[in-house]
XYZ file of C-alpha atoms in Angstrom:
720
model
C 119.008 49.387 55.929
C 117.637 52.374 54.219
C 119.271 54.717 52.028
C 120.899 57.977 53.495
C 118.226 60.885 52.772
C 115.402 59.528 54.204
C 114.002 61.461 56.886
C 112.528 59.639 60.093
C 108.382 60.188 59.767
C 107.364 60.841 63.572
C 103.675 60.511 64.164
C 101.808 62.877 65.905
C 101.470 61.712 69.584
C 97.764 60.929 70.538
C 95.745 64.122 71.996
C 93.939 63.691 75.019
C 96.012 61.485 77.213
C 99.595 61.756 77.820
C 101.769 59.421 75.714
C 105.581 59.281 74.895
C 107.767 57.631 72.293
C 110.017 54.533 73.268
C 113.139 54.081 71.803
C 113.753 49.849 71.501
C 117.418 49.381 70.796
C 118.038 45.933 69.268
C 120.568 43.794 71.001
C 123.952 43.070 69.252
C 127.686 43.221 70.022
C 129.481 46.092 70.004
C 130.818 46.008 66.794
C 127.436 45.668 65.411
C 125.537 48.834 63.889
C 123.201 50.550 66.146
C 119.476 49.478 64.878
C 116.393 50.284 66.834
C 112.779 50.789 66.814
C 110.590 53.838 67.781
C 106.865 53.601 69.272
C 104.066 55.509 70.931
C 102.640 54.619 74.002
C 100.263 56.234 76.478
C 100.878 56.076 80.335
C 97.678 54.459 80.543
C 99.112 51.189 79.089
C 101.982 51.602 81.765
C 104.967 51.456 79.438
C 108.315 50.029 80.848
C 111.509 51.973 80.278
C 114.755 53.417 80.938
C 114.867 57.193 80.993
C 118.672 58.104 79.533
C 119.987 61.046 81.144
C 123.394 62.372 79.366
C 124.696 65.597 77.554
C 124.717 66.695 74.017
C 128.951 67.283 73.917
C 131.153 64.912 75.254
C 131.764 65.112 79.300
C 135.484 64.828 78.304
C 137.278 66.419 75.727
C 139.413 63.463 74.965
C 136.316 61.640 74.200
C 135.992 63.770 71.156
C 138.595 60.973 69.348
C 136.718 57.833 70.123
C 135.592 56.000 67.609
C 132.157 55.039 67.048
C 132.713 51.785 64.680
C 135.886 49.534 63.808
C 136.249 50.710 60.506
C 137.498 54.476 61.970
C 140.657 52.629 63.008
C 141.473 51.612 60.104
C 144.690 53.257 57.961
C 143.865 55.254 55.107
C 144.688 52.471 52.657
C 141.764 50.483 54.015
C 138.715 52.399 52.680
C 135.250 51.052 53.735
C 133.949 48.411 50.820
C 130.521 47.221 52.100
C 127.237 49.746 52.791
C 127.572 49.076 56.011
C 131.104 50.133 56.231
C 130.397 53.037 54.354
C 127.534 54.151 56.212
C 129.504 53.772 59.757
C 131.617 56.403 57.809
C 129.237 59.061 57.817
C 129.183 62.179 60.092
C 127.986 65.718 60.365
C 129.993 68.547 59.427
C 128.695 71.271 60.403
C 129.586 75.028 61.778
C 127.975 76.386 64.686
C 124.979 77.437 63.400
C 124.770 74.151 61.708
C 124.918 72.587 64.785
C 121.858 74.113 66.099
C 119.723 73.602 63.110
C 120.911 70.216 63.597
C 119.289 70.103 67.327
C 116.248 71.149 65.270
C 116.500 68.054 63.337
C 117.311 70.575 59.946
C 121.023 69.249 59.225
C 122.144 67.349 56.411
C 124.602 64.690 56.148
C 127.657 64.859 54.682
C 130.184 62.054 53.917
C 133.879 62.598 55.919
C 136.717 60.716 55.985
C 137.927 60.016 59.765
C 141.114 61.732 60.011
C 142.286 63.231 63.133
C 140.646 66.883 62.936
C 137.089 65.218 62.295
C 137.420 62.567 65.213
C 138.904 65.020 67.671
C 135.860 67.604 67.368
C 133.417 67.414 69.940
C 130.606 68.598 67.203
C 130.945 65.032 65.535
C 127.005 63.535 65.038
C 126.581 59.910 63.594
C 124.113 58.012 62.458
C 121.957 54.899 63.679
C 118.864 53.123 62.229
C 115.521 54.220 63.642
C 112.525 52.164 62.176
C 114.932 51.610 59.054
C 115.901 54.868 58.804
C 119.370 57.018 59.239
C 118.603 59.250 62.253
C 121.570 61.685 63.365
C 122.889 61.511 67.263
C 125.715 63.437 68.791
C 128.480 61.373 69.380
C 128.157 61.345 73.263
C 124.885 59.765 72.996
C 125.848 57.502 70.334
C 128.453 56.148 72.522
C 126.099 55.825 75.846
C 124.173 53.699 73.706
C 126.915 51.407 72.474
C 127.894 50.580 76.022
C 124.523 50.262 77.156
C 123.053 47.992 74.678
C 122.991 44.159 75.437
C 124.068 41.223 73.352
C 120.782 39.314 73.815
C 118.078 41.635 75.117
C 116.651 44.761 73.689
C 117.212 47.827 75.922
C 113.509 50.139 75.943
C 114.664 53.801 76.369
C 112.975 57.269 76.416
C 116.184 59.707 74.840
C 114.921 62.984 74.326
C 116.526 63.853 71.417
C 115.232 60.931 69.643
C 111.893 60.112 71.133
C 110.623 63.977 70.827
C 110.047 65.543 67.357
C 112.443 68.324 67.998
C 111.445 69.984 64.827
C 107.623 70.271 66.185
C 107.686 73.232 68.848
C 104.279 72.716 70.153
C 105.048 69.180 70.698
C 108.413 70.056 72.417
C 106.509 72.565 74.614
C 104.169 69.596 75.744
C 106.747 66.770 76.076
C 109.173 69.103 78.273
C 106.038 70.312 80.656
C 105.659 66.528 81.163
C 109.269 65.986 81.693
C 108.873 65.492 85.744
C 106.213 62.896 85.106
C 108.422 60.754 82.263
C 111.545 60.966 84.652
C 109.168 59.859 87.534
C 107.363 56.972 85.728
C 110.647 55.445 84.322
C 111.698 52.181 86.186
C 115.363 53.540 86.480
C 117.222 56.727 85.255
C 120.654 55.886 83.819
C 122.960 58.857 83.959
C 126.214 58.786 81.479
C 128.895 60.160 82.626
C 131.386 59.286 80.010
C 134.381 56.831 79.597
C 137.977 56.247 80.699
C 141.008 57.895 79.131
C 142.273 55.857 76.635
C 145.747 56.864 76.023
C 148.322 55.424 73.321
C 145.767 52.752 71.778
C 146.524 52.093 68.091
C 143.215 50.568 67.818
C 140.872 52.046 70.236
C 137.390 50.647 69.454
C 139.133 47.132 69.317
C 140.259 48.400 73.336
C 136.693 49.668 73.853
C 135.074 46.200 72.788
C 137.382 44.303 75.325
C 136.346 46.679 78.322
C 132.774 46.356 77.109
C 132.709 42.418 77.073
C 134.509 42.446 80.657
C 132.276 45.385 82.162
C 129.086 45.509 83.832
C 127.305 47.844 81.402
C 126.203 45.136 78.911
C 123.738 43.403 81.869
C 122.018 46.553 82.303
C 119.049 45.618 79.952
C 118.695 42.164 82.022
C 117.754 44.184 85.036
C 114.777 45.436 83.562
C 113.500 42.732 80.966
C 113.909 40.189 83.394
C 113.594 41.897 86.640
C 117.100 40.391 87.667
C 119.365 41.756 90.424
C 121.557 44.986 88.730
C 125.294 43.737 88.317
C 127.218 46.711 90.127
C 130.899 47.441 89.481
C 133.552 47.988 92.286
C 134.350 50.957 93.583
C 136.629 52.813 91.379
C 140.088 53.735 92.635
C 141.471 57.155 93.597
C 142.186 58.299 89.765
C 139.268 56.981 88.352
C 137.013 59.211 91.208
C 138.760 62.156 90.443
C 137.883 61.606 86.423
C 134.201 61.072 87.166
C 133.864 64.300 89.271
C 135.455 66.319 86.287
C 133.220 65.144 83.900
C 131.135 68.087 82.339
C 127.900 66.075 83.051
C 127.406 67.313 86.397
C 127.437 70.971 85.217
C 124.633 70.603 82.622
C 121.182 72.315 83.604
C 119.051 69.619 82.397
C 120.781 67.049 84.718
C 119.466 68.651 87.434
C 115.836 67.372 87.525
C 117.053 64.338 85.729
C 118.755 63.131 88.639
C 116.472 64.654 91.253
C 113.453 63.249 90.376
C 113.587 59.271 89.721
C 113.421 56.841 92.364
C 115.787 54.753 90.956
C 118.799 56.320 89.814
C 122.083 54.422 88.231
C 125.141 55.560 86.758
C 127.424 54.563 83.838
C 130.750 55.253 83.369
C 132.243 53.527 80.132
C 131.692 49.644 81.103
C 131.018 50.345 84.551
C 127.894 50.415 85.935
C 126.817 51.976 89.810
C 123.391 52.576 91.952
C 123.001 56.049 93.515
C 123.122 54.366 96.315
C 126.229 52.553 95.571
C 128.027 55.831 94.850
C 126.758 57.558 98.281
C 128.509 54.637 100.385
C 131.724 55.331 98.512
C 134.368 55.394 101.144
C 136.379 58.154 98.592
C 133.245 60.022 98.195
C 133.283 60.357 102.219
C 136.469 61.889 101.805
C 135.717 64.376 99.487
C 132.305 65.378 101.549
C 134.745 65.944 104.616
C 136.561 68.505 103.094
C 139.858 66.063 103.003
C 140.148 66.075 99.549
C 143.032 68.377 98.698
C 145.120 66.582 101.088
C 144.231 63.040 99.932
C 145.762 64.050 96.382
C 142.331 63.849 94.744
C 142.158 67.082 93.856
C 145.524 68.871 93.098
C 146.206 71.847 95.707
C 145.090 75.019 94.780
C 142.604 73.828 91.686
C 139.316 74.224 92.480
C 137.343 70.826 91.091
C 134.156 72.522 90.087
C 132.806 69.080 89.059
C 132.956 67.825 92.349
C 131.235 70.590 93.662
C 128.543 70.537 91.252
C 127.928 66.742 91.620
C 127.871 67.264 95.445
C 125.280 70.117 95.109
C 123.150 67.801 93.103
C 123.435 64.987 95.396
C 122.203 67.660 98.258
C 119.371 68.377 95.832
C 118.074 65.125 95.368
C 118.513 64.313 99.059
C 116.243 67.525 99.884
C 113.735 67.254 97.239
C 110.601 67.067 99.498
C 111.473 69.900 101.217
C 111.142 73.913 100.601
C 114.497 73.889 98.919
C 112.616 72.632 95.560
C 110.739 76.010 95.137
C 111.282 77.316 91.876
C 112.794 80.826 93.031
C 115.567 78.888 95.004
C 116.417 76.209 92.302
C 116.851 78.939 89.543
C 119.530 80.570 92.291
C 120.972 77.887 93.052
C 121.750 76.589 89.354
C 122.024 79.768 87.864
C 125.264 78.693 87.110
C 124.739 75.202 85.338
C 125.340 75.264 81.445
C 122.573 74.894 78.689
C 122.298 75.313 74.869
C 119.385 76.944 75.219
C 118.955 79.953 77.440
C 115.375 79.161 78.338
C 116.275 76.055 79.878
C 117.482 77.996 83.056
C 113.673 78.080 83.829
C 112.299 75.445 81.683
C 114.808 72.853 82.895
C 113.555 73.258 86.272
C 110.004 73.805 86.448
C 109.441 69.869 86.704
C 111.597 69.634 89.894
C 109.907 72.619 91.474
C 107.380 71.391 94.090
C 105.488 74.443 93.729
C 104.724 74.388 90.310
C 102.508 72.669 87.871
C 104.028 73.159 84.241
C 101.495 73.019 81.305
C 101.736 73.953 77.485
C 99.496 75.567 75.377
C 98.453 72.034 74.019
C 96.633 71.703 77.701
C 94.135 73.914 76.636
C 94.887 75.575 80.398
C 94.376 79.332 81.411
C 96.719 81.588 83.407
C 94.639 82.202 86.623
C 97.492 85.067 87.795
C 96.538 87.057 84.706
C 92.942 87.280 85.718
C 93.823 88.587 89.562
C 96.703 91.085 87.918
C 94.016 92.615 85.489
C 91.444 93.035 88.626
C 94.143 95.322 90.821
C 93.439 98.885 91.375
C 96.909 100.333 91.736
C 95.613 103.696 93.073
C 94.120 101.903 96.004
C 96.685 101.373 98.970
C 95.434 98.255 99.667
C 95.479 95.318 97.012
C 93.666 92.051 97.604
C 95.980 89.205 99.055
C 95.771 86.852 95.946
C 95.068 82.886 96.345
C 98.830 81.387 97.389
C 99.837 77.746 96.661
C 101.073 75.296 94.076
C 100.517 76.934 90.486
C 100.555 76.416 87.030
C 103.680 77.438 84.991
C 103.304 77.652 80.933
C 106.281 76.181 79.032
C 106.544 77.719 75.573
C 109.680 77.996 73.484
C 108.018 80.730 71.173
C 108.228 82.931 74.157
C 110.931 85.617 74.338
C 113.356 85.818 77.234
C 111.784 88.877 78.582
C 108.513 87.056 78.603
C 109.711 84.279 80.679
C 111.439 86.128 82.983
C 108.027 88.001 83.883
C 106.217 85.097 83.861
C 108.527 83.497 86.812
C 108.043 86.984 88.349
C 104.667 86.807 88.212
C 104.439 83.276 89.999
C 106.860 84.169 92.491
C 105.234 87.478 93.586
C 101.405 86.784 92.821
C 101.380 82.793 93.607
C 104.276 81.466 95.879
C 104.071 81.158 99.379
C 106.128 83.304 101.642
C 109.254 81.791 102.815
C 108.864 81.307 106.402
C 111.646 82.902 108.588
C 113.187 84.822 106.049
C 112.488 88.371 107.021
C 112.193 88.016 110.885
C 115.375 87.569 112.236
C 114.290 87.413 116.246
C 117.201 89.740 117.038
C 115.890 92.470 114.879
C 112.309 92.995 116.561
C 113.311 93.781 120.007
C 113.286 97.609 119.657
C 111.318 100.481 119.055
C 107.816 100.143 120.068
C 106.649 103.240 118.045
C 107.553 100.888 114.899
C 105.386 98.149 115.976
C 102.488 98.669 113.792
C 105.195 98.931 110.780
C 106.825 95.794 112.088
C 103.722 93.791 112.089
C 103.256 95.198 108.407
C 106.684 93.840 107.122
C 106.386 90.571 108.758
C 103.577 89.662 106.732
C 105.014 91.275 103.423
C 107.807 88.988 102.686
C 106.934 88.484 99.025
C 106.820 92.334 98.452
C 110.125 92.384 100.152
C 111.986 89.799 98.329
C 110.496 90.808 95.167
C 113.383 92.810 93.740
C 115.920 90.202 94.447
C 114.169 87.362 92.923
C 113.885 89.537 89.747
C 117.504 90.141 89.825
C 118.409 86.573 90.492
C 116.260 85.370 87.495
C 117.639 88.227 85.015
C 121.023 86.944 86.039
C 120.154 83.659 84.899
C 119.044 84.382 81.553
C 121.430 87.743 80.572
C 122.758 88.961 79.034
C 120.131 88.133 76.335
C 116.884 89.293 78.192
C 118.246 93.142 78.189
C 118.660 92.991 74.451
C 115.024 92.906 74.033
C 114.917 96.127 75.715
C 117.288 98.389 74.217
C 118.863 101.643 75.488
C 117.662 102.495 79.082
C 118.229 106.210 78.413
C 115.686 106.393 75.390
C 113.119 103.983 76.936
C 110.007 105.578 78.522
C 107.421 103.109 79.638
C 104.712 105.654 80.564
C 102.408 103.552 78.605
C 102.710 100.744 80.937
C 100.552 100.531 84.483
C 102.200 99.403 87.713
C 102.064 95.422 88.241
C 104.268 95.073 91.413
C 103.988 96.737 94.673
C 107.484 96.000 96.336
C 108.776 97.198 99.592
C 112.193 98.909 100.009
C 113.948 101.453 102.217
C 115.422 104.570 101.850
C 119.215 104.165 102.484
C 120.867 107.328 101.556
C 120.241 111.248 100.681
C 122.542 112.606 98.195
C 124.235 115.437 99.605
C 127.507 116.143 96.829
C 127.417 115.446 93.103
C 130.797 114.925 91.347
C 132.215 114.337 88.124
C 130.969 111.901 85.646
C 133.055 108.494 85.107
C 134.836 109.850 82.189
C 136.400 112.861 83.734
C 137.054 110.828 87.098
C 138.978 108.095 85.025
C 141.053 110.374 82.656
C 141.674 113.398 85.176
C 144.175 113.156 88.103
C 142.998 116.696 89.326
C 139.073 115.698 89.364
C 139.787 112.496 91.436
C 141.802 114.053 93.590
C 139.311 116.919 93.984
C 136.522 114.687 94.536
C 138.031 112.548 96.944
C 138.943 116.125 99.133
C 135.279 117.110 99.051
C 133.552 113.528 99.980
C 136.666 113.585 103.085
C 135.473 117.030 104.090
C 131.877 116.149 104.421
C 132.145 113.922 107.294
C 133.485 115.352 110.709
C 135.123 112.436 112.751
C 138.480 110.896 111.175
C 136.699 107.601 111.780
C 134.218 108.413 108.910
C 136.501 110.475 106.969
C 138.854 107.452 106.845
C 135.812 104.952 105.944
C 134.629 106.992 103.121
C 138.001 106.880 101.674
C 138.423 103.267 101.470
C 134.944 102.975 99.967
C 135.787 105.569 97.556
C 139.088 103.964 96.635
C 137.285 100.406 96.030
C 134.558 101.903 94.084
C 136.656 104.105 91.837
C 138.373 100.681 90.865
C 135.148 99.236 90.190
C 133.138 101.833 88.150
C 136.453 102.066 85.732
C 135.797 98.657 85.101
C 132.473 99.152 83.774
C 132.070 98.931 80.073
C 129.265 101.201 78.064
C 126.556 98.846 78.513
C 127.116 99.064 82.316
C 127.557 102.596 82.429
C 124.188 102.662 80.287
C 122.165 100.950 82.905
C 122.609 103.867 85.471
C 120.534 105.910 83.292
C 117.108 108.417 83.704
C 113.908 106.561 83.529
C 110.782 108.861 82.989
C 107.534 107.085 84.294
C 105.261 108.983 86.241
C 103.568 105.721 87.271
C 106.243 104.704 89.536
C 105.870 106.340 92.887
C 106.908 105.406 96.281
C 105.439 106.414 100.062
C 105.907 105.315 103.715
C 104.589 102.149 104.869
C 102.191 102.169 106.438
C 101.346 105.798 107.094
C 101.608 107.692 103.861
C 98.606 108.031 101.149
C 99.298 106.783 97.692
C 100.014 109.500 95.398
C 97.050 110.194 92.703
C 98.955 109.765 89.720
C 96.088 110.247 87.476
C 95.463 113.412 88.190
C 96.015 116.753 86.383
C 97.837 118.308 89.033
C 100.129 115.176 89.807
C 100.944 115.428 85.953
C 101.912 118.763 86.101
C 104.239 118.544 88.971
C 105.884 115.456 87.396
C 106.758 117.411 84.373
C 108.045 120.282 86.091
C 110.727 117.781 88.319
C 112.030 116.980 84.610
C 112.478 120.820 83.682
C 116.013 121.762 84.099
C 115.660 125.067 83.357
C 118.567 127.150 84.216
C 120.228 124.584 86.385
C 123.919 124.311 85.805
C 124.546 121.601 87.947
C 122.378 119.308 85.681
C 123.864 120.839 82.232
C 127.493 120.055 83.456
C 127.082 116.037 82.226
C 125.405 113.938 79.971
C 126.352 110.526 81.502
C 125.930 108.958 84.982
C 128.220 110.526 87.612
C 129.402 110.091 90.941
C 127.516 111.269 93.970
C 128.344 111.422 97.894
C 125.135 109.972 100.061
C 124.417 110.327 103.952
C 125.312 107.102 105.790
C 128.912 106.755 103.776
C 127.344 105.896 100.546
C 128.797 106.352 97.053
C 127.162 105.868 93.952
C 126.597 106.333 90.065
C 123.645 108.187 89.683
C 122.115 109.330 86.306
C 122.633 112.857 84.798
C 119.156 113.970 85.905
C 119.707 113.223 89.862
C 119.892 116.636 92.220
C 121.326 116.868 95.471
C 118.370 116.157 97.956
C 117.334 113.380 95.868
C 117.503 109.743 97.790
C 118.698 106.499 97.336
C 116.311 103.510 97.687
C 117.555 100.159 98.284
C 115.974 96.596 98.430
C 116.801 93.405 100.269
C 119.528 91.164 99.682
C 120.580 92.540 96.705
C 122.364 95.776 94.914
C 119.491 96.918 92.972
C 119.010 100.624 93.682
C 116.943 103.573 92.535
C 117.040 107.536 92.636
C 113.900 109.057 93.762
C 112.949 112.278 94.385
C 110.512 113.731 97.371
C 107.457 115.617 96.001
C 105.960 115.733 99.488
C 108.307 115.707 102.514
C 105.740 116.041 105.205
C 104.131 112.875 103.493
C 107.141 110.934 102.087
C 105.965 110.916 98.701
C 108.782 109.990 95.890
C 108.549 110.016 92.108
C 111.402 108.022 90.341
C 114.410 109.790 88.909
C 116.400 106.584 87.517
C 118.516 103.751 88.132
C 121.644 104.189 90.474
C 124.773 101.639 91.285
C 125.846 102.185 95.122
C 128.725 101.160 97.184
C 128.546 100.822 101.193
C 130.879 100.628 103.915
C 129.185 98.639 105.697
C 128.627 94.558 104.533
C 125.097 94.036 103.883
C 125.216 90.273 105.182
C 126.449 88.404 108.249
C 127.642 84.967 108.641
C 124.006 83.494 108.766
C 123.036 85.311 105.459
C 120.689 87.628 106.774
C 121.015 91.011 105.425
C 121.470 92.959 108.208
C 121.718 96.410 106.537
C 118.197 96.245 104.881
C 116.478 94.816 107.937
C 117.884 97.141 110.596
C 116.526 99.848 108.338
C 113.434 98.465 107.605
C 112.643 97.584 111.029
C 113.964 100.987 112.298
C 116.939 99.402 114.455
C 119.529 100.654 112.297
C 122.368 102.129 114.538
C 124.307 103.544 111.757
C 121.681 104.505 108.942
C 119.538 107.579 108.911
C 117.997 108.444 112.419
C 114.863 106.819 113.449
C 113.018 110.142 113.521
C 113.820 111.797 110.319
C 111.213 112.319 107.626
C 113.253 109.774 105.311
C 113.908 107.167 107.476
C 112.228 103.831 107.074
C 110.553 101.599 104.578
C 108.482 102.195 101.547
C 105.884 100.920 99.002
C 107.144 101.269 95.478
C 104.977 100.557 92.628
C 106.857 99.063 89.425
C 105.394 97.754 85.994
C 108.003 95.150 84.635
C 109.758 96.986 81.958
C 111.084 99.569 84.724
C 111.553 96.463 87.221
C 113.927 94.988 84.466
C 115.843 98.230 84.353
C 116.794 98.419 87.681
C 117.564 94.772 88.522
C 119.978 94.386 85.286
C 123.324 93.232 86.915
C 126.334 95.172 86.212
C 129.205 93.346 84.825
C 132.149 92.246 87.342
C 134.798 92.963 85.000
C 136.963 93.994 87.992
C 136.552 90.349 89.593
C 135.775 87.926 86.715
C 136.807 89.544 83.483
C 134.783 91.496 81.363
C 131.065 90.205 80.171
C 130.347 93.562 78.433
């Protein structure tokens, strides 16, 4: 074995062909050090390998104390004597920052003694030998290789942490873009779930070795090398199944495509092995999916097993991998809560699974056809050409900022992805007003324009909060230099009829709050409406008091003359390049002697028609309107510049609370769809000059401003 300190020399992968490195784990007993070789092979040579799916950190906290060599169980007086024992006692001591460096191959080795404190950290790294060089891997990966190794046969694996040169960003981009192909071409994918809990064992490593010799995982290599039938373990008992569902493995982002792509999937749990088909046939899993788990005692009453839910969601996704459920936007929303160290993987970890995406890297020499289409657009035109839709390319580049990745996703979904059938056209909404026939026809062809704001919000939620730090304060942001890129469709939900105190006064002054409640109650004529607006106000007051400074900063004025709105489909788009428009736009920001606007510097509460309360920027006036969007909470304050033509300019971001529930039991956004199609019975009247849908032209900076979510401090703790 080579001396510690020698780095593994990675040779460059061949250019012009798709290729990977294969890790061959040499056979050995459980007590033997892990020895491997790494070699490069092109896919044209039809390599035979197993892809390993695992998590960097141990999937159970109690696994952090598991030893990886017999020396770790020796009493302190028995210090290692041989060079092998000394090497087996090496580990990595790192702070959180150094741990991130280790992920990129920049950490250094430090010898430590294996006291209880060092054994029980989940950040441990250990070395194995690769091409006669020591190579650091995470504790969990080391345990996985130890359990999967055969006593008599080599095991050919693809393991991302070893087979990709993590120091080479260009290679990393290219291999991530190739990830779906790597898992698809693997003979099998083995998912390492972790191990059982070893309680009160004085010689843990010896006990683990006994279980390994009696288990099935050591025979896994034979099913590949000798093409023999995989020897599977028996169905687990209730306790074991409960622990399997609690593995953090199910909650990690990269696991999604690693479980859903392969044709043959195998699970390893300590020395146990099961196929995916075995797993699905378990009687105990039937109980879990039937919803009888709490009463069976597998999951204690009142305790939500997030691992079980994540596991079942992954299985459902695997079973539906040939359907439209595999669209990129759907996957990002479904797995927004999955965990990853690198926030970019919230997107890049799913592009290989998405069936409407062809991922590529700079190394491919590919181009972005979407950019050429965007550059050709003339937003002064009312009718923009429909882009070519279908499967599109998507660049994987870890040097991109989170904001750039967000814009890449929104561009793809808006300009390239096909419309989602049945998303907007609920038949119950299309039986009404003949005068709205032309508008209805336009809207039914405009699903991408209607849903783009929601998509932008979902992707931003997945990447937050870091994406917002790239923008800076919204109060100081003035994106006049950016031209529109997105033409969205929203609707006028309310007109501002009263402006109230700012948030600080509302939270600190009993009198200010009571005066405001009296003013809004007096506006509505019926007792039912007055009671409804009081209920809305009570709930909304609790919500906005919980907002932090970062939330309140989002309710800001946005000076952008290019963001305009007009009626679908009848009005003409404002000519924003004309001198008369520029003069008019500057005039609306001249507060002059308007005392109402000078009363507040921060956002203030407002009352709108249609039982709407909200927070609006200090520049908002009575007579401004609230524009909302399909199936999301994004809202804007806009000012009419021509009521007859229904033309509007942007004032800023708003936060809105409504009396009516937006969604029904089937997930339709009833509130929006009634307003869009002109069938609303509770909104603005159909003959109102401000009723109905609007086109809104937006640049990406403004789109980011209006779709940044507020923290849910009143519901789930302070995120700000």
